[in-house]
PDB file of C-alpha atoms in Angstrom:
ATOM      1  CA  UNK A   1      19.315  -3.715  23.662  1.00 57.00           C
ATOM      2  CA  UNK A   2      15.544  -3.341  23.464  1.00 81.00           C
ATOM      3  CA  UNK A   3      13.838  -5.662  21.031  1.00 91.00           C
ATOM      4  CA  UNK A   4      11.787  -4.123  18.207  1.00 95.00           C
ATOM      5  CA  UNK A   5       8.393  -5.778  18.454  1.00 96.00           C
ATOM      6  CA  UNK A   6       6.769  -6.518  15.084  1.00 97.00           C
ATOM      7  CA  UNK A   7       3.192  -7.450  14.202  1.00 97.00           C
ATOM      8  CA  UNK A   8       3.019  -9.577  11.022  1.00 97.00           C
ATOM      9  CA  UNK A   9      -0.115  -9.073   8.915  1.00 97.00           C
ATOM     10  CA  UNK A  10      -0.590 -11.394   5.921  1.00 96.00           C
ATOM     11  CA  UNK A  11      -3.418 -13.705   4.898  1.00 95.00           C
ATOM     12  CA  UNK A  12      -1.099 -16.568   3.878  1.00 94.00           C
ATOM     13  CA  UNK A  13       0.067 -18.707   6.843  1.00 94.00           C
ATOM     14  CA  UNK A  14       3.060 -19.985   4.861  1.00 95.00           C
ATOM     15  CA  UNK A  15       4.179 -16.427   4.100  1.00 94.00           C
ATOM     16  CA  UNK A  16       3.782 -15.436   7.748  1.00 95.00           C
ATOM     17  CA  UNK A  17       5.804 -18.471   8.822  1.00 95.00           C
ATOM     18  CA  UNK A  18       8.578 -17.539   6.413  1.00 94.00           C
ATOM     19  CA  UNK A  19       8.612 -13.920   7.547  1.00 94.00           C
ATOM     20  CA  UNK A  20       8.592 -14.959  11.195  1.00 94.00           C
ATOM     21  CA  UNK A  21      11.577 -17.254  10.617  1.00 94.00           C
ATOM     22  CA  UNK A  22      13.450 -14.514   8.773  1.00 93.00           C
ATOM     23  CA  UNK A  23      12.748 -11.802  11.367  1.00 92.00           C
ATOM     24  CA  UNK A  24      13.571 -14.104  14.258  1.00 89.00           C
ATOM     25  CA  UNK A  25      17.066 -14.511  12.800  1.00 90.00           C
ATOM     26  CA  UNK A  26      17.631 -10.755  13.011  1.00 91.00           C
ATOM     27  CA  UNK A  27      19.254  -9.462  16.181  1.00 89.00           C
ATOM     28  CA  UNK A  28      17.104  -6.887  17.944  1.00 92.00           C
ATOM     29  CA  UNK A  29      13.810  -7.851  16.250  1.00 94.00           C
ATOM     30  CA  UNK A  30      11.084 -10.102  17.639  1.00 95.00           C
ATOM     31  CA  UNK A  31       7.650 -11.057  16.271  1.00 95.00           C
ATOM     32  CA  UNK A  32       5.083 -10.054  18.889  1.00 95.00           C
ATOM     33  CA  UNK A  33       1.994 -11.406  17.089  1.00 96.00           C
ATOM     34  CA  UNK A  34       0.478 -12.328  13.732  1.00 96.00           C
ATOM     35  CA  UNK A  35      -2.789 -11.414  12.014  1.00 96.00           C
ATOM     36  CA  UNK A  36      -4.486 -12.678   8.845  1.00 96.00           C
ATOM     37  CA  UNK A  37      -6.115  -9.376   7.843  1.00 96.00           C
ATOM     38  CA  UNK A  38      -6.509  -5.734   8.803  1.00 95.00           C
ATOM     39  CA  UNK A  39      -9.332  -6.255  11.273  1.00 95.00           C
ATOM     40  CA  UNK A  40      -7.359  -8.935  13.120  1.00 96.00           C
ATOM     41  CA  UNK A  41      -4.358  -6.605  13.129  1.00 96.00           C
ATOM     42  CA  UNK A  42      -6.356  -3.836  14.805  1.00 95.00           C
ATOM     43  CA  UNK A  43      -7.609  -6.304  17.415  1.00 95.00           C
ATOM     44  CA  UNK A  44      -4.087  -7.618  18.064  1.00 95.00           C
ATOM     45  CA  UNK A  45      -2.674  -4.106  18.467  1.00 95.00           C
ATOM     46  CA  UNK A  46      -5.399  -3.155  20.936  1.00 93.00           C
ATOM     47  CA  UNK A  47      -4.926  -6.383  22.915  1.00 94.00           C
ATOM     48  CA  UNK A  48      -1.142  -6.032  23.132  1.00 94.00           C
ATOM     49  CA  UNK A  49      -1.438  -2.382  24.165  1.00 92.00           C
ATOM     50  CA  UNK A  50      -3.863  -3.372  26.932  1.00 92.00           C
ATOM     51  CA  UNK A  51      -1.340  -5.968  28.130  1.00 93.00           C
ATOM     52  CA  UNK A  52       1.356  -3.305  28.237  1.00 91.00           C
ATOM     53  CA  UNK A  53       3.204  -4.919  25.323  1.00 92.00           C
ATOM     54  CA  UNK A  54       2.795  -2.393  22.484  1.00 92.00           C
ATOM     55  CA  UNK A  55       4.021  -3.096  18.966  1.00 95.00           C
ATOM     56  CA  UNK A  56       6.857  -1.010  17.486  1.00 96.00           C
ATOM     57  CA  UNK A  57       6.276  -1.777  13.789  1.00 97.00           C
ATOM     58  CA  UNK A  58       3.421  -3.336  11.805  1.00 97.00           C
ATOM     59  CA  UNK A  59       4.585  -5.307   8.756  1.00 97.00           C
ATOM     60  CA  UNK A  60       1.480  -5.141   6.556  1.00 97.00           C
ATOM     61  CA  UNK A  61       0.468  -6.878   3.330  1.00 95.00           C
ATOM     62  CA  UNK A  62      -1.860  -4.987   0.954  1.00 93.00           C
ATOM     63  CA  UNK A  63      -4.403  -7.523  -0.329  1.00 90.00           C
ATOM     64  CA  UNK A  64      -5.734 -10.086   2.143  1.00 92.00           C
ATOM     65  CA  UNK A  65      -8.553 -12.006   0.514  1.00 86.00           C
ATOM     66  CA  UNK A  66     -12.008 -11.048   1.747  1.00 87.00           C
ATOM     67  CA  UNK A  67     -10.577  -9.478   4.910  1.00 88.00           C
ATOM     68  CA  UNK A  68      -9.806  -5.826   5.555  1.00 93.00           C
ATOM     69  CA  UNK A  69      -7.074  -4.692   3.152  1.00 94.00           C
ATOM     70  CA  UNK A  70      -3.763  -3.191   4.169  1.00 94.00           C
ATOM     71  CA  UNK A  71      -4.478   0.375   3.054  1.00 93.00           C
ATOM     72  CA  UNK A  72      -7.714   0.542   5.061  1.00 94.00           C
ATOM     73  CA  UNK A  73      -6.030  -1.005   8.088  1.00 95.00           C
ATOM     74  CA  UNK A  74      -3.082   1.389   7.812  1.00 95.00           C
ATOM     75  CA  UNK A  75      -5.401   4.392   7.775  1.00 94.00           C
ATOM     76  CA  UNK A  76      -7.269   3.136  10.826  1.00 94.00           C
ATOM     77  CA  UNK A  77      -4.061   2.374  12.718  1.00 95.00           C
ATOM     78  CA  UNK A  78      -2.643   5.828  11.993  1.00 92.00           C
ATOM     79  CA  UNK A  79      -5.965   7.374  13.030  1.00 90.00           C
ATOM     80  CA  UNK A  80      -5.399   5.878  16.477  1.00 87.00           C
ATOM     81  CA  UNK A  81      -8.144   3.279  16.314  1.00 82.00           C
ATOM     82  CA  UNK A  82      -5.990   0.642  18.038  1.00 75.00           C
ATOM     83  CA  UNK A  83      -4.404   3.132  20.420  1.00 70.00           C
ATOM     84  CA  UNK A  84      -2.690   6.487  20.067  1.00 74.00           C
ATOM     85  CA  UNK A  85      -0.146   6.984  18.730  1.00 78.00           C
ATOM     86  CA  UNK A  86      -0.469   4.212  16.164  1.00 88.00           C
ATOM     87  CA  UNK A  87       2.791   2.353  15.462  1.00 94.00           C
ATOM     88  CA  UNK A  88       4.608   2.826  12.138  1.00 95.00           C
ATOM     89  CA  UNK A  89       3.219   0.653   9.347  1.00 96.00           C
ATOM     90  CA  UNK A  90       5.647  -0.855   6.856  1.00 97.00           C
ATOM     91  CA  UNK A  91       3.943  -2.248   3.753  1.00 96.00           C
ATOM     92  CA  UNK A  92       5.401  -5.538   2.487  1.00 96.00           C
ATOM     93  CA  UNK A  93       3.713  -6.648  -0.718  1.00 93.00           C
ATOM     94  CA  UNK A  94       4.140  -7.964  -4.246  1.00 90.00           C
ATOM     95  CA  UNK A  95       2.364  -4.964  -5.822  1.00 87.00           C
ATOM     96  CA  UNK A  96       4.347  -1.979  -7.088  1.00 84.00           C
ATOM     97  CA  UNK A  97       1.833   0.018  -9.123  1.00 86.00           C
ATOM     98  CA  UNK A  98       1.532   3.781  -8.642  1.00 85.00           C
ATOM     99  CA  UNK A  99      -2.020   3.243  -7.404  1.00 85.00           C
ATOM    100  CA  UNK A 100      -0.918   0.891  -4.613  1.00 89.00           C
ATOM    101  CA  UNK A 101       2.088   2.972  -3.588  1.00 90.00           C
ATOM    102  CA  UNK A 102       0.196   6.265  -3.474  1.00 87.00           C
ATOM    103  CA  UNK A 103      -2.757   4.737  -1.608  1.00 88.00           C
ATOM    104  CA  UNK A 104      -0.443   3.300   1.060  1.00 92.00           C
ATOM    105  CA  UNK A 105       1.516   6.533   1.466  1.00 89.00           C
ATOM    106  CA  UNK A 106      -1.654   8.604   1.685  1.00 88.00           C
ATOM    107  CA  UNK A 107      -3.001   6.217   4.339  1.00 92.00           C
ATOM    108  CA  UNK A 108       0.059   6.955   6.464  1.00 93.00           C
ATOM    109  CA  UNK A 109       2.439   4.065   5.770  1.00 94.00           C
ATOM    110  CA  UNK A 110       6.007   4.747   6.926  1.00 93.00           C
ATOM    111  CA  UNK A 111       7.509   2.578   4.230  1.00 94.00           C
ATOM    112  CA  UNK A 112       6.847   0.343   1.248  1.00 95.00           C
ATOM    113  CA  UNK A 113       8.851  -2.799   0.538  1.00 95.00           C
ATOM    114  CA  UNK A 114       8.487  -5.645  -1.947  1.00 94.00           C
ATOM    115  CA  UNK A 115       8.396  -9.279  -0.843  1.00 92.00           C
ATOM    116  CA  UNK A 116      11.233 -10.285  -3.152  1.00 91.00           C
ATOM    117  CA  UNK A 117      13.614  -7.834  -1.443  1.00 92.00           C
ATOM    118  CA  UNK A 118      16.782  -9.292   0.115  1.00 93.00           C
ATOM    119  CA  UNK A 119      16.329 -10.146   3.813  1.00 93.00           C
ATOM    120  CA  UNK A 120      18.812  -7.511   4.979  1.00 93.00           C
ATOM    121  CA  UNK A 121      16.915  -4.847   3.024  1.00 93.00           C
ATOM    122  CA  UNK A 122      13.732  -5.809   4.862  1.00 94.00           C
ATOM    123  CA  UNK A 123      15.634  -5.777   8.169  1.00 94.00           C
ATOM    124  CA  UNK A 124      16.939  -2.270   7.496  1.00 94.00           C
ATOM    125  CA  UNK A 125      13.418  -1.151   6.577  1.00 95.00           C
ATOM    126  CA  UNK A 126      12.020  -2.473   9.877  1.00 95.00           C
ATOM    127  CA  UNK A 127      14.778  -0.697  11.819  1.00 94.00           C
ATOM    128  CA  UNK A 128      14.172   2.533   9.903  1.00 95.00           C
ATOM    129  CA  UNK A 129      10.406   2.392  10.481  1.00 95.00           C
ATOM    130  CA  UNK A 130      10.934   1.748  14.195  1.00 94.00           C
ATOM    131  CA  UNK A 131      13.208   4.815  14.313  1.00 94.00           C
ATOM    132  CA  UNK A 132      10.526   6.981  12.716  1.00 92.00           C
ATOM    133  CA  UNK A 133      12.199   7.094   9.323  1.00 94.00           C
ATOM    134  CA  UNK A 134      10.805   6.414   5.852  1.00 92.00           C
ATOM    135  CA  UNK A 135      11.772   3.097   4.271  1.00 92.00           C
ATOM    136  CA  UNK A 136      11.196   2.590   0.548  1.00 92.00           C
ATOM    137  CA  UNK A 137      12.305  -0.244  -1.701  1.00 91.00           C
ATOM    138  CA  UNK A 138      14.689   1.122  -4.359  1.00 89.00           C
ATOM    139  CA  UNK A 139      12.149   0.272  -7.076  1.00 86.00           C
ATOM    140  CA  UNK A 140       9.405   2.134  -5.220  1.00 88.00           C
ATOM    141  CA  UNK A 141      11.601   5.158  -4.550  1.00 87.00           C
ATOM    142  CA  UNK A 142      12.510   5.224  -8.253  1.00 82.00           C
ATOM    143  CA  UNK A 143       8.849   5.187  -9.258  1.00 78.00           C
ATOM    144  CA  UNK A 144       7.999   8.032  -6.896  1.00 79.00           C
ATOM    145  CA  UNK A 145      10.967  10.067  -8.115  1.00 77.00           C
ATOM    146  CA  UNK A 146       9.961   9.282 -11.678  1.00 72.00           C
ATOM    147  CA  UNK A 147       6.547  10.811 -11.064  1.00 69.00           C
ATOM    148  CA  UNK A 148       8.251  14.006  -9.907  1.00 66.00           C
ATOM    149  CA  UNK A 149      10.856  14.180 -12.659  1.00 67.00           C
ATOM    150  CA  UNK A 150       8.797  13.138 -15.687  1.00 63.00           C
ATOM    151  CA  UNK A 151       8.296  16.021 -18.084  1.00 55.00           C
ATOM    152  CA  UNK A 152       4.778  14.870 -18.926  1.00 62.00           C
ATOM    153  CA  UNK A 153       2.080  15.617 -16.336  1.00 70.00           C
ATOM    154  CA  UNK A 154       1.587  12.801 -13.842  1.00 80.00           C
ATOM    155  CA  UNK A 155      -1.849  11.454 -12.993  1.00 86.00           C
ATOM    156  CA  UNK A 156      -3.258  12.644  -9.684  1.00 86.00           C
ATOM    157  CA  UNK A 157      -4.231  10.181  -6.966  1.00 85.00           C
ATOM    158  CA  UNK A 158      -7.912  10.760  -7.810  1.00 89.00           C
ATOM    159  CA  UNK A 159      -7.293  10.124 -11.513  1.00 91.00           C
ATOM    160  CA  UNK A 160      -5.475   6.883 -10.699  1.00 91.00           C
ATOM    161  CA  UNK A 161      -8.354   5.853  -8.437  1.00 90.00           C
ATOM    162  CA  UNK A 162     -10.808   6.524 -11.255  1.00 93.00           C
ATOM    163  CA  UNK A 163      -8.658   4.566 -13.707  1.00 92.00           C
ATOM    164  CA  UNK A 164      -8.643   1.562 -11.378  1.00 91.00           C
ATOM    165  CA  UNK A 165     -12.433   1.610 -11.237  1.00 93.00           C
ATOM    166  CA  UNK A 166     -12.549   2.004 -15.007  1.00 93.00           C
ATOM    167  CA  UNK A 167     -10.388  -1.107 -15.341  1.00 92.00           C
ATOM    168  CA  UNK A 168     -12.949  -3.154 -13.395  1.00 92.00           C
ATOM    169  CA  UNK A 169     -15.501  -2.455 -16.130  1.00 91.00           C
ATOM    170  CA  UNK A 170     -17.584   0.167 -14.308  1.00 93.00           C
ATOM    171  CA  UNK A 171     -19.350   2.836 -16.327  1.00 91.00           C
ATOM    172  CA  UNK A 172     -19.370   6.558 -15.596  1.00 93.00           C
ATOM    173  CA  UNK A 173     -22.504   6.442 -13.449  1.00 93.00           C
ATOM    174  CA  UNK A 174     -21.201   3.603 -11.270  1.00 93.00           C
ATOM    175  CA  UNK A 175     -17.819   5.315 -10.896  1.00 94.00           C
ATOM    176  CA  UNK A 176     -19.558   8.540  -9.868  1.00 92.00           C
ATOM    177  CA  UNK A 177     -21.444   6.645  -7.150  1.00 93.00           C
ATOM    178  CA  UNK A 178     -18.261   4.946  -5.913  1.00 90.00           C
ATOM    179  CA  UNK A 179     -16.346   8.225  -5.658  1.00 91.00           C
ATOM    180  CA  UNK A 180     -19.302  10.361  -4.523  1.00 91.00           C
ATOM    181  CA  UNK A 181     -18.909  12.765  -7.419  1.00 91.00           C
ATOM    182  CA  UNK A 182     -21.115  13.713 -10.372  1.00 89.00           C
ATOM    183  CA  UNK A 183     -21.025  12.024 -13.771  1.00 89.00           C
ATOM    184  CA  UNK A 184     -19.928  15.351 -15.233  1.00 90.00           C
ATOM    185  CA  UNK A 185     -16.903  15.331 -12.913  1.00 91.00           C
ATOM    186  CA  UNK A 186     -16.100  11.776 -13.992  1.00 92.00           C
ATOM    187  CA  UNK A 187     -16.147  12.876 -17.623  1.00 91.00           C
ATOM    188  CA  UNK A 188     -13.888  15.821 -16.827  1.00 90.00           C
ATOM    189  CA  UNK A 189     -11.410  13.520 -15.098  1.00 91.00           C
ATOM    190  CA  UNK A 190     -11.466  11.190 -18.106  1.00 92.00           C
ATOM    191  CA  UNK A 191     -10.630  14.054 -20.457  1.00 89.00           C
ATOM    192  CA  UNK A 192      -7.628  14.930 -18.286  1.00 91.00           C
ATOM    193  CA  UNK A 193      -6.576  11.270 -18.041  1.00 92.00           C
ATOM    194  CA  UNK A 194      -6.770  10.761 -21.797  1.00 91.00           C
ATOM    195  CA  UNK A 195      -4.715  13.891 -22.364  1.00 88.00           C
ATOM    196  CA  UNK A 196      -2.011  12.874 -19.916  1.00 88.00           C
ATOM    197  CA  UNK A 197      -1.766   9.337 -21.298  1.00 89.00           C
ATOM    198  CA  UNK A 198      -1.963  10.405 -24.936  1.00 87.00           C
ATOM    199  CA  UNK A 199      -5.034   8.281 -25.716  1.00 89.00           C
ATOM    200  CA  UNK A 200      -8.598   8.967 -26.819  1.00 89.00           C
ATOM    201  CA  UNK A 201     -10.678   6.179 -25.257  1.00 90.00           C
ATOM    202  CA  UNK A 202     -11.020   4.205 -22.028  1.00 90.00           C
ATOM    203  CA  UNK A 203      -9.730   0.902 -23.421  1.00 91.00           C
ATOM    204  CA  UNK A 204      -6.493   2.521 -24.529  1.00 91.00           C
ATOM    205  CA  UNK A 205      -6.237   4.409 -21.228  1.00 92.00           C
ATOM    206  CA  UNK A 206      -6.472   1.167 -19.242  1.00 92.00           C
ATOM    207  CA  UNK A 207      -3.922  -0.558 -21.487  1.00 91.00           C
ATOM    208  CA  UNK A 208      -1.383   2.273 -21.259  1.00 90.00           C
ATOM    209  CA  UNK A 209      -1.883   2.667 -17.496  1.00 90.00           C
ATOM    210  CA  UNK A 210      -1.292  -1.055 -16.954  1.00 89.00           C
ATOM    211  CA  UNK A 211       1.749  -1.037 -19.250  1.00 87.00           C
ATOM    212  CA  UNK A 212       3.283   1.852 -17.284  1.00 85.00           C
ATOM    213  CA  UNK A 213       2.333   0.169 -13.991  1.00 85.00           C
ATOM    214  CA  UNK A 214       0.159   3.110 -12.989  1.00 88.00           C
ATOM    215  CA  UNK A 215      -2.529   0.556 -12.169  1.00 89.00           C
ATOM    216  CA  UNK A 216      -2.248  -3.191 -11.625  1.00 82.00           C
ATOM    217  CA  UNK A 217      -2.137  -5.402 -14.658  1.00 69.00           C
ATOM    218  CA  UNK A 218      -5.299  -7.401 -15.183  1.00 59.00           C
TER     219      UNK A 218
END
C-alpha cells in the first residue's frame, strides 16, 4: 500500500508535533515534511518535488503569525507555484467563521477541518483529500448548507471581506484603497450589508456579523 505523504503547515511547533504523532499512528499516512508558514510550505513542496518525493496532501493552518497565511499559500499552491499540479490542500484550523471558510474554498482548498475534530475524522479527511474528494467538518458543512438554505439573503464573499475590514476600524476611504474600489462602491456595499443583517449602522453590523459567526469575534 502506497503511503500518503503529508506536509504539515502550522506556526506552533507543539501543534505540529502533536499532529505528526497522530498522523504517524495512522496506517497508510506518513509526514513528509513540516513548515511554519505558507512561504516555508511552498519552499518545502518545491524541494520535495525536485527530489522526486512529491507531497500528496498539505495539511494547512490558516493564521501563522507574521508569516504567509494559509489562504494565500493555498492560492499559490493551487496556482502551481510549487509545481503543477499543486497537491490538495486540507485546511486544519480553529476558525469556523463564514469569512474564513469562504476564503479558503475560493483559494482552492479541498477541505476544511477544525482542530478539535476526533482523530479518525481528520484521518478520513486526509484520505478523502488524497483521493481528490472534498472533506468538510460537519460544522463547516452545516454552515455552508445554512448559507444556501437560509430564507434571508446571504452576504456575498465581497461583503464579508468588507465587513472584516470594517471590524478592524478602517473607514470607507481606507477600505476602498484595500479593495481597489471607489468610496461610492463601499457605501453601496454597506447599504446592502445593513439591509441583509437588519441593522442601520456599522457598529451594529459588526456585532451581528460576529454573533452569527460571519466574521471572527474580536
